[in-house]
Coordinates of C-alpha atoms and ligand atoms in Angstrom, one line a residue:
M1303 CA 55.5 128.5 124.7
D1304 CA 56.6 124.2 124.7
R1305 CA 58.9 123.0 127.6
F1306 CA 62.4 123.4 125.0
E1307 CA 61.2 126.6 124.4
T1308 CA 60.7 128.1 128.0
F1309 CA 64.3 125.7 128.8
M1310 CA 66.5 128.2 126.3
A1311 CA 64.7 131.6 127.5
G1312 CA 66.0 131.1 130.9
Y1313 CA 68.6 129.0 129.7
R1314 CA 70.2 132.2 127.5
D1315 CA 69.5 134.3 130.7
L1316 CA 71.7 132.2 133.2
G1317 CA 75.7 133.0 132.7
H1318 CA 78.1 131.3 131.2
G1319 CA 78.9 129.1 134.9
A1320 CA 75.7 128.5 135.7
R1321 CA 75.2 127.6 132.0
A1322 CA 77.6 125.1 132.8
D1323 CA 76.4 123.6 135.8
S1324 CA 72.9 123.9 134.1
L1325 CA 74.5 121.5 131.6
A1326 CA 76.3 119.0 134.4
D1327 CA 73.1 118.4 135.9
L1328 CA 70.8 117.3 132.6
A1329 CA 74.1 115.1 131.6
P1330 CA 73.9 112.5 132.9
E1331 CA 70.0 111.9 131.8
C1332 CA 72.1 112.0 128.8
R1333 CA 71.2 108.3 126.7
C1334 CA 74.0 108.2 123.9
P1335 CA 76.8 106.2 125.8
E1336 CA 74.2 103.4 124.9
C1337 CA 73.2 104.3 122.1
P1338 CA 74.8 102.1 118.7
T1339 CA 75.9 105.4 117.4
Y1340 CA 78.1 106.6 119.8
N1341 CA 81.9 105.4 119.8
D1342 CA 85.1 105.4 121.1
C1343 CA 85.8 108.4 120.1
T1344 CA 82.7 110.2 121.1
E1345 CA 83.6 108.7 124.5
G1346 CA 87.7 109.3 124.6
A1347 CA 85.9 112.7 124.2
G1348 CA 83.2 113.2 126.6
E1349 CA 81.0 113.9 124.3
R1350 CA 77.2 114.1 125.3
L1351 CA 73.9 115.8 125.0
Y1352 CA 74.2 117.0 121.0
C1353 CA 70.2 118.0 121.4
L1354 CA 71.6 121.1 123.4
V1355 CA 76.1 121.6 122.4
G1356 CA 75.9 120.4 119.0
R1357 CA 76.7 118.2 116.9
S1358 CA 80.0 115.4 117.0
F1359 CA 82.9 117.3 116.2
G1360 CA 83.9 114.9 113.9
C1361 CA 83.8 111.3 115.6
V1362 CA 80.8 109.8 114.4
T1363 CA 79.8 110.0 110.2
E1364 CA 77.8 106.6 110.6
D1365 CA 73.7 106.7 111.7
L1366 CA 73.2 103.3 113.6
G1367 CA 70.5 103.7 115.7
C1368 CA 69.6 106.6 117.9
V1369 CA 68.0 106.0 121.7
C1370 CA 67.4 110.0 121.9
P1371 CA 63.5 109.3 121.5
G1372 CA 64.1 107.0 125.2
C1373 CA 65.4 110.1 127.1
A1374 CA 64.1 111.5 129.5
V1375 CA 66.2 114.8 128.4
H1376 CA 64.6 114.3 125.2
R1377 CA 60.6 113.7 126.9
E1378 CA 61.4 116.5 129.8
L1379 CA 62.7 118.9 127.2
D1380 CA 59.8 118.2 124.9
L1381 CA 62.0 117.9 122.4
Q1382 CA 61.0 117.2 118.0
Y1383 CA 63.8 116.0 116.7
K1384 CA 67.0 113.2 116.9
D1385 CA 69.9 111.5 115.3
H1386 CA 71.9 115.0 117.0
C1387 CA 75.1 114.5 117.0
L1388 CA 74.7 114.3 113.1
K1389 CA 72.3 116.9 112.3
G1390 CA 72.5 118.9 114.5
P1391 CA 71.1 120.7 118.1
E1392 CA 67.1 120.7 118.4
A1393 CA 67.7 124.6 118.0
A1394 CA 69.1 125.2 114.8
R1395 CA 67.1 122.6 113.5
R1396 CA 63.4 124.2 114.7
Y1397 CA 64.8 127.2 113.3
E1398 CA 66.5 126.1 110.0
R1399 CA 62.6 124.4 109.6
S1400 CA 60.9 128.0 111.1
L1401 CA 63.4 129.4 107.2
P1402 CA 60.5 130.4 103.9
Ligands
SF4_1054 S1 68.1 113.7 123.5 FE1 69.9 112.5 122.4 S2 70.7 113.8 122.8 FE2 69.8 114.8 123.9 S3 70.8 114.3 126.6 FE3 69.2 112.8 125.4 S4 69.7 110.8 124.2 FE4 71.6 112.6 124.5
SF4_1055 S1 72.2 111.6 119.9 FE1 70.9 110.0 118.8 S2 72.2 109.1 117.0 FE2 73.7 110.9 118.2 S3 75.0 109.2 120.0 FE3 72.6 110.5 121.0 S4 71.0 108.9 120.8 FE4 73.1 107.8 119.5

């Protein structure tokens, strides 16, 4: 297992409150607020951590670049993808890639 798979295995075993705490711990490291694709709508909705929680709820319609590869969460979890706000979270994209 790589670091992302190890993280997700532990995350799934957490209760609801502990999952929320885990995401709250990582949120300050998310660089989305510095990204040109991040906008007033995403800021107002408090969206972060698309790589883990899923794509934007309709706020992001245009890809203006992505700073995910420079993010500590991306590095610490060995993420393979970027543009998560538009294209979906890491787990779903790895799963889709594994399909025949
Ligand atoms: S990898 Fe991208 S979506 Fe995930 S925390 Fe970092 S900047 Fe945010
Ligand atoms: S997921 Fe990537 S493209 Fe989307 S806001 Fe975060 S850094 Fe920017």
